[in-house]
């Protein structure tokens, strides 16, 4: 019943900006997050935000470059990516968790719902 669907991926040049969107169907969960998986690598945490609009969480690579935001009324999740690097190339996934715990936002297994992913490719 609950579905997450990412969009906005594409091919960009290093240094460019790109904003990803995630549409939530059915309901909004307490925690929303973005993960990514590069070819040949394991999935890794990127950013997370809670339903109440509390502190946002970022990975070291995303901090100061990416901005996660949430529109509760529209059931939308966004990831604004700035100053993109070659190493940002990956499939980006949005995820949702029922409960919020600021100490475990980067743990994959606590997220019950996942989107299918959208490809972001950064070139020179």
CSV table of N, CA and C in Angstrom, one decimal:
chain,number,residue,atom,x,y,z
A,1,UNK,N,0.8,-1.2,0.0
A,1,UNK,CA,0.0,0.0,0.0
A,1,UNK,C,0.9,1.3,0.0
A,2,UNK,N,1.9,1.2,0.8
A,2,UNK,CA,2.9,2.4,0.8
A,2,UNK,C,3.9,2.2,-0.3
A,3,UNK,N,4.1,3.3,-1.0
A,3,UNK,CA,5.1,3.2,-2.1
A,3,UNK,C,5.9,4.5,-2.1
A,4,UNK,N,7.2,4.3,-2.4
A,4,UNK,CA,8.1,5.4,-2.5
A,4,UNK,C,8.7,5.4,-3.9
A,5,UNK,N,8.8,6.5,-4.6
A,5,UNK,CA,9.3,6.6,-5.9
A,5,UNK,C,10.2,7.8,-6.1
A,6,UNK,N,11.4,7.5,-6.5
A,6,UNK,CA,12.4,8.6,-6.7
A,6,UNK,C,12.3,9.1,-8.2
A,7,UNK,N,12.7,10.4,-8.3
A,7,UNK,CA,12.8,11.0,-9.7
A,7,UNK,C,13.9,12.1,-9.6
A,8,UNK,N,14.3,12.5,-10.8
A,8,UNK,CA,15.2,13.7,-10.9
A,8,UNK,C,16.6,13.4,-11.2
A,9,UNK,N,17.0,12.1,-11.3
A,9,UNK,CA,18.3,11.7,-11.6
A,9,UNK,C,18.7,12.0,-13.0
A,10,UNK,N,20.0,11.9,-13.3
A,10,UNK,CA,20.4,12.2,-14.7
A,10,UNK,C,21.9,12.3,-14.8
A,11,UNK,N,22.3,12.8,-15.9
A,11,UNK,CA,23.8,13.0,-16.2
A,11,UNK,C,24.1,14.5,-16.0
A,12,UNK,N,25.1,14.8,-15.2
A,12,UNK,CA,25.5,16.2,-14.9
A,12,UNK,C,27.0,16.2,-14.9
A,13,UNK,N,27.5,17.5,-15.0
A,13,UNK,CA,28.9,17.7,-14.9
A,13,UNK,C,29.4,18.0,-13.5
A,14,UNK,N,30.6,17.7,-13.2
A,14,UNK,CA,31.2,18.0,-11.9
A,14,UNK,C,31.0,19.5,-11.6
A,15,UNK,N,30.6,19.7,-10.4
A,15,UNK,CA,30.4,21.1,-10.0
A,15,UNK,C,29.0,21.6,-10.1
A,16,UNK,N,28.2,20.8,-10.9
A,16,UNK,CA,26.8,21.2,-11.1
A,16,UNK,C,25.9,20.8,-9.9
A,17,UNK,N,24.6,21.2,-9.9
A,17,UNK,CA,23.7,20.9,-8.9
A,17,UNK,C,22.5,20.1,-9.5
A,18,UNK,N,21.9,19.3,-8.6
A,18,UNK,CA,20.8,18.5,-9.0
A,18,UNK,C,19.9,18.2,-7.8
A,19,UNK,N,18.6,18.3,-8.0
A,19,UNK,CA,17.7,18.0,-6.9
A,19,UNK,C,16.8,16.7,-7.2
A,20,UNK,N,16.9,15.8,-6.3
A,20,UNK,CA,16.1,14.6,-6.4
A,20,UNK,C,14.8,14.7,-5.6
A,21,UNK,N,13.8,14.0,-6.1
A,21,UNK,CA,12.5,14.0,-5.4
A,21,UNK,C,12.1,12.6,-5.1
A,22,UNK,N,11.3,12.5,-4.0
A,22,UNK,CA,10.8,11.2,-3.6
A,22,UNK,C,9.3,11.4,-3.3
A,23,UNK,N,8.4,10.7,-4.0
A,23,UNK,CA,7.0,10.8,-3.8
A,23,UNK,C,6.6,9.7,-2.9
A,24,UNK,N,5.9,10.0,-1.8
A,24,UNK,CA,5.4,9.0,-0.9
A,24,UNK,C,3.9,8.8,-1.1
A,25,UNK,N,3.6,7.5,-1.4
A,25,UNK,CA,2.2,7.1,-1.6
A,25,UNK,C,1.7,6.3,-0.4
A,26,UNK,N,0.5,6.7,0.1
A,26,UNK,CA,-0.1,6.0,1.2
A,26,UNK,C,0.0,6.7,2.5
A,27,UNK,N,1.2,7.1,3.0
A,27,UNK,CA,1.3,7.8,4.2
A,27,UNK,C,2.8,8.3,4.4
A,28,UNK,N,3.0,9.2,5.3
A,28,UNK,CA,4.3,9.7,5.6
A,28,UNK,C,4.8,9.0,6.9
A,29,UNK,N,6.0,8.6,6.9
A,29,UNK,CA,6.6,8.0,8.1
A,29,UNK,C,7.3,9.0,9.0
A,30,UNK,N,7.8,8.6,10.1
A,30,UNK,CA,8.4,9.5,11.1
A,30,UNK,C,9.8,9.9,10.6
A,31,UNK,N,10.5,9.0,9.9
A,31,UNK,CA,11.8,9.3,9.4
A,31,UNK,C,12.0,9.0,7.9
A,32,UNK,N,12.5,10.0,7.2
A,32,UNK,CA,12.7,9.8,5.8
A,32,UNK,C,14.2,10.0,5.5
A,33,UNK,N,14.8,9.3,4.6
A,33,UNK,CA,16.2,9.3,4.4
A,33,UNK,C,16.6,9.0,2.9
A,34,UNK,N,17.8,9.4,2.6
A,34,UNK,CA,18.3,9.1,1.3
A,34,UNK,C,19.6,8.2,1.5
A,35,UNK,N,19.7,7.2,0.7
A,35,UNK,CA,20.8,6.3,0.6
A,35,UNK,C,21.3,6.3,-0.8
A,36,UNK,N,22.5,5.8,-1.0
A,36,UNK,CA,23.0,5.7,-2.4
A,36,UNK,C,23.9,4.5,-2.5
A,37,UNK,N,24.0,3.9,-3.7
A,37,UNK,CA,24.8,2.8,-4.0
A,37,UNK,C,25.5,2.9,-5.3
A,38,UNK,N,26.8,3.1,-5.2
A,38,UNK,CA,27.6,3.1,-6.4
A,38,UNK,C,27.9,1.8,-7.0
A,39,UNK,N,28.2,1.7,-8.3
A,39,UNK,CA,28.5,0.4,-8.9
A,39,UNK,C,29.7,-0.3,-8.2
A,40,UNK,N,29.4,-1.5,-7.8
A,40,UNK,CA,30.5,-2.3,-7.1
A,40,UNK,C,30.7,-2.0,-5.7
A,41,UNK,N,29.8,-1.2,-5.1
A,41,UNK,CA,29.9,-0.8,-3.7
A,41,UNK,C,28.6,-1.1,-3.0
A,42,UNK,N,28.7,-1.1,-1.6
A,42,UNK,CA,27.6,-1.3,-0.8
A,42,UNK,C,26.7,0.0,-0.7
A,43,UNK,N,25.5,-0.2,-0.3
A,43,UNK,CA,24.6,1.0,-0.1
A,43,UNK,C,25.1,1.8,1.1
A,44,UNK,N,25.1,3.1,1.0
A,44,UNK,CA,25.5,3.9,2.1
A,44,UNK,C,24.6,5.1,2.4
A,45,UNK,N,24.6,5.5,3.6
A,45,UNK,CA,23.7,6.6,4.1
A,45,UNK,C,24.1,7.9,3.5
A,46,UNK,N,23.2,8.7,3.2
A,46,UNK,CA,23.4,10.1,2.7
A,46,UNK,C,22.9,11.2,3.6
A,47,UNK,N,21.6,11.1,3.8
A,47,UNK,CA,20.9,12.1,4.7
A,47,UNK,C,19.6,11.6,5.2
A,48,UNK,N,19.1,12.3,6.3
A,48,UNK,CA,17.9,11.9,6.9
A,48,UNK,C,17.2,13.1,7.6
A,49,UNK,N,15.9,13.0,7.7
A,49,UNK,CA,15.1,14.1,8.4
A,49,UNK,C,13.9,13.4,9.1
A,50,UNK,N,13.4,14.1,10.1
A,50,UNK,CA,12.3,13.5,10.9
A,50,UNK,C,11.0,14.3,10.5
A,51,UNK,N,9.9,13.7,10.9
A,51,UNK,CA,8.6,14.2,10.6
A,51,UNK,C,8.3,15.6,11.2
A,52,UNK,N,8.8,15.8,12.4
A,52,UNK,CA,8.6,17.1,13.1
A,52,UNK,C,9.5,18.2,12.7
A,53,UNK,N,10.4,17.9,11.8
A,53,UNK,CA,11.3,19.0,11.3
A,53,UNK,C,12.4,19.3,12.2
A,54,UNK,N,12.9,18.3,13.0
A,54,UNK,CA,14.0,18.4,13.9
A,54,UNK,C,15.3,18.4,13.1
A,55,UNK,N,16.4,18.1,13.9
A,55,UNK,CA,17.7,18.2,13.3
A,55,UNK,C,17.9,17.2,12.0
A,56,UNK,N,18.6,17.7,11.0
A,56,UNK,CA,18.8,16.9,9.9
A,56,UNK,C,20.2,16.2,10.0
A,57,UNK,N,20.3,15.1,9.4
A,57,UNK,CA,21.5,14.3,9.5
A,57,UNK,C,22.1,14.0,8.1
A,58,UNK,N,23.5,14.1,8.1
A,58,UNK,CA,24.2,14.0,6.8
A,58,UNK,C,25.4,13.1,7.0
A,59,UNK,N,25.8,12.4,6.0
A,59,UNK,CA,27.0,11.7,5.9
A,59,UNK,C,28.1,12.8,5.8
A,60,UNK,N,29.4,12.4,6.0
A,60,UNK,CA,30.5,13.3,5.9
A,60,UNK,C,30.6,13.8,4.4
A,61,UNK,N,30.3,13.0,3.5
A,61,UNK,CA,30.4,13.4,2.1
A,61,UNK,C,29.3,14.3,1.7
A,62,UNK,N,28.2,14.2,2.3
A,62,UNK,CA,27.0,15.1,2.0
A,62,UNK,C,27.0,16.4,2.7
A,63,UNK,N,27.6,16.4,3.9
A,63,UNK,CA,27.5,17.6,4.8
A,63,UNK,C,28.1,18.8,4.0
A,64,UNK,N,27.4,19.9,4.1
A,64,UNK,CA,27.8,21.2,3.5
A,64,UNK,C,27.6,21.3,2.0
A,65,UNK,N,27.2,20.2,1.4
A,65,UNK,CA,27.0,20.2,0.0
A,65,UNK,C,25.5,19.8,-0.4
A,66,UNK,N,24.9,18.9,0.4
A,66,UNK,CA,23.6,18.4,0.1
A,66,UNK,C,22.6,19.0,1.2
A,67,UNK,N,21.4,19.1,0.8
A,67,UNK,CA,20.3,19.6,1.7
A,67,UNK,C,19.1,18.7,1.5
A,68,UNK,N,18.7,18.0,2.6
A,68,UNK,CA,17.5,17.2,2.6
A,68,UNK,C,16.3,18.0,3.2
A,69,UNK,N,15.2,17.9,2.5
A,69,UNK,CA,14.0,18.6,2.9
A,69,UNK,C,12.8,17.8,2.8
A,70,UNK,N,11.7,18.2,3.4
A,70,UNK,CA,10.5,17.4,3.5
A,70,UNK,C,9.3,18.3,3.4
A,71,UNK,N,8.3,17.9,2.6
A,71,UNK,CA,7.0,18.6,2.5
A,71,UNK,C,6.0,17.6,3.0
A,72,UNK,N,5.6,17.8,4.3
A,72,UNK,CA,4.6,16.9,4.9
A,72,UNK,C,3.2,16.9,4.2
A,73,UNK,N,2.8,18.1,3.8
A,73,UNK,CA,1.5,18.3,3.2
A,73,UNK,C,1.4,17.7,1.8
A,74,UNK,N,2.6,17.7,1.1
A,74,UNK,CA,2.6,17.1,-0.2
A,74,UNK,C,3.2,15.7,-0.2
A,75,UNK,N,3.6,15.2,0.9
A,75,UNK,CA,4.2,13.9,1.1
A,75,UNK,C,5.4,13.7,0.1
A,76,UNK,N,6.3,14.7,0.1
A,76,UNK,CA,7.4,14.7,-0.8
A,76,UNK,C,8.7,14.8,0.0
A,77,UNK,N,9.7,14.2,-0.4
A,77,UNK,CA,11.1,14.3,0.1
A,77,UNK,C,12.0,14.7,-1.0
A,78,UNK,N,12.9,15.6,-0.6
A,78,UNK,CA,13.9,16.1,-1.6
A,78,UNK,C,15.3,16.0,-1.1
A,79,UNK,N,16.2,16.0,-2.1
A,79,UNK,CA,17.6,16.0,-1.8
A,79,UNK,C,18.2,17.0,-2.8
A,80,UNK,N,18.6,18.1,-2.3
A,80,UNK,CA,19.3,19.1,-3.2
A,80,UNK,C,20.8,18.8,-3.1
A,81,UNK,N,21.4,18.6,-4.2
A,81,UNK,CA,22.8,18.2,-4.3
A,81,UNK,C,23.6,19.3,-5.0
A,82,UNK,N,24.6,19.9,-4.3
A,82,UNK,CA,25.4,21.0,-4.9
A,82,UNK,C,26.8,20.5,-5.0
A,83,UNK,N,27.5,21.2,-5.9
A,83,UNK,CA,28.9,20.9,-6.1
A,83,UNK,C,29.2,19.5,-6.3
A,84,UNK,N,28.5,18.8,-7.2
A,84,UNK,CA,28.6,17.4,-7.4
A,84,UNK,C,30.0,17.0,-7.8
A,85,UNK,N,30.4,15.8,-7.2
A,85,UNK,CA,31.7,15.2,-7.5
A,85,UNK,C,31.6,13.9,-8.3
A,86,UNK,N,32.6,13.5,-8.9
A,86,UNK,CA,32.6,12.2,-9.6
A,86,UNK,C,32.2,11.1,-8.7
A,87,UNK,N,32.6,11.1,-7.5
A,87,UNK,CA,32.3,10.1,-6.5
A,87,UNK,C,30.9,10.1,-6.0
A,88,UNK,N,30.1,11.1,-6.4
A,88,UNK,CA,28.7,11.1,-6.1
A,88,UNK,C,27.8,10.2,-7.1
A,89,UNK,N,28.5,9.7,-8.1
A,89,UNK,CA,27.8,8.9,-9.1
A,89,UNK,C,27.3,7.6,-8.4
A,90,UNK,N,26.0,7.4,-8.4
A,90,UNK,CA,25.4,6.3,-7.8
A,90,UNK,C,23.9,6.2,-8.1
A,91,UNK,N,23.3,5.1,-7.7
A,91,UNK,CA,21.8,5.1,-7.7
A,91,UNK,C,21.4,5.6,-6.3
A,92,UNK,N,20.5,6.5,-6.3
A,92,UNK,CA,20.0,7.1,-5.1
A,92,UNK,C,18.6,6.6,-4.7
A,93,UNK,N,18.5,6.2,-3.5
A,93,UNK,CA,17.2,5.6,-3.0
A,93,UNK,C,16.6,6.5,-1.8
A,94,UNK,N,15.3,6.6,-1.8
A,94,UNK,CA,14.7,7.2,-0.7
A,94,UNK,C,14.1,6.1,0.2
A,95,UNK,N,14.1,6.3,1.5
A,95,UNK,CA,13.6,5.3,2.4
A,95,UNK,C,12.8,5.9,3.6
A,96,UNK,N,11.9,5.1,4.2
A,96,UNK,CA,11.1,5.6,5.2
A,96,UNK,C,11.0,4.6,6.4
A,97,UNK,N,11.1,5.2,7.6
A,97,UNK,CA,11.0,4.4,8.8
A,97,UNK,C,9.8,4.8,9.7
A,98,UNK,N,9.2,3.9,10.4
A,98,UNK,CA,8.0,4.2,11.2
A,98,UNK,C,8.4,5.0,12.4
A,99,UNK,N,9.5,4.7,13.0
A,99,UNK,CA,9.9,5.4,14.3
A,99,UNK,C,11.2,6.3,14.0
A,100,UNK,N,11.3,7.3,14.8
A,100,UNK,CA,12.5,8.2,14.7
A,100,UNK,C,13.4,8.0,15.9
A,101,UNK,N,14.7,7.7,15.6
A,101,UNK,CA,15.7,7.7,16.6
A,101,UNK,C,16.9,8.3,16.0
A,102,UNK,N,17.3,9.4,16.6
A,102,UNK,CA,18.5,10.2,16.0
A,102,UNK,C,19.8,9.4,16.0
A,103,UNK,N,19.9,8.4,16.8
A,103,UNK,CA,21.1,7.6,16.9
A,103,UNK,C,21.2,6.5,15.8
A,104,UNK,N,20.2,6.3,15.1
A,104,UNK,CA,20.2,5.1,14.2
A,104,UNK,C,19.7,5.5,12.8
A,105,UNK,N,19.7,6.8,12.4
A,105,UNK,CA,19.2,7.2,11.1
A,105,UNK,C,20.0,6.6,9.9
A,106,UNK,N,21.2,6.2,10.2
A,106,UNK,CA,22.1,5.8,9.1
A,106,UNK,C,22.0,4.2,8.9
A,107,UNK,N,21.3,3.6,9.8
A,107,UNK,CA,21.2,2.1,9.8
A,107,UNK,C,20.1,1.7,8.8
A,108,UNK,N,20.5,1.0,7.7
A,108,UNK,CA,19.6,0.6,6.6
A,108,UNK,C,18.4,-0.3,7.1
A,109,UNK,N,18.7,-1.2,8.0
A,109,UNK,CA,17.7,-2.2,8.3
A,109,UNK,C,16.5,-1.6,9.1
A,110,UNK,N,16.6,-0.4,9.6
A,110,UNK,CA,15.5,0.1,10.4
A,110,UNK,C,14.5,0.8,9.4
A,111,UNK,N,14.8,0.9,8.2
A,111,UNK,CA,13.8,1.5,7.2
A,111,UNK,C,13.0,0.4,6.6
A,112,UNK,N,11.7,0.5,6.7
A,112,UNK,CA,10.8,-0.5,6.3
A,112,UNK,C,10.4,-0.4,4.8
A,113,UNK,N,10.5,0.8,4.2
A,113,UNK,CA,10.1,1.0,2.9
A,113,UNK,C,11.2,1.7,2.1
A,114,UNK,N,11.3,1.3,0.8
A,114,UNK,CA,12.4,1.8,-0.1
A,114,UNK,C,11.8,2.0,-1.5
A,115,UNK,N,12.4,3.0,-2.1
A,115,UNK,CA,12.0,3.3,-3.5
A,115,UNK,C,12.9,2.4,-4.4
A,116,UNK,N,12.7,2.5,-5.7
A,116,UNK,CA,13.4,1.7,-6.7
A,116,UNK,C,14.7,2.3,-7.1
A,117,UNK,N,14.9,3.6,-6.8
A,117,UNK,CA,16.2,4.3,-7.0
A,117,UNK,C,16.2,5.1,-8.3
A,118,UNK,N,17.0,6.1,-8.3
A,118,UNK,CA,17.2,6.9,-9.5
A,118,UNK,C,18.7,7.2,-9.7
A,119,UNK,N,19.1,7.0,-11.0
A,119,UNK,CA,20.6,7.1,-11.3
A,119,UNK,C,21.0,8.5,-11.4
A,120,UNK,N,22.1,8.8,-10.7
A,120,UNK,CA,22.8,10.1,-10.8
A,120,UNK,C,24.2,9.8,-11.3
A,121,UNK,N,24.6,10.4,-12.5
A,121,UNK,CA,25.9,10.2,-13.0
A,121,UNK,C,26.6,11.5,-13.2
A,122,UNK,N,27.8,11.7,-12.5
A,122,UNK,CA,28.5,12.9,-12.6
A,122,UNK,C,29.8,12.7,-13.5
A,123,UNK,N,29.9,13.5,-14.5
A,123,UNK,CA,31.0,13.3,-15.4
A,123,UNK,C,31.9,14.5,-15.4
A,124,UNK,N,33.1,14.4,-16.0
A,124,UNK,CA,34.0,15.5,-16.1
A,124,UNK,C,33.7,16.4,-17.2
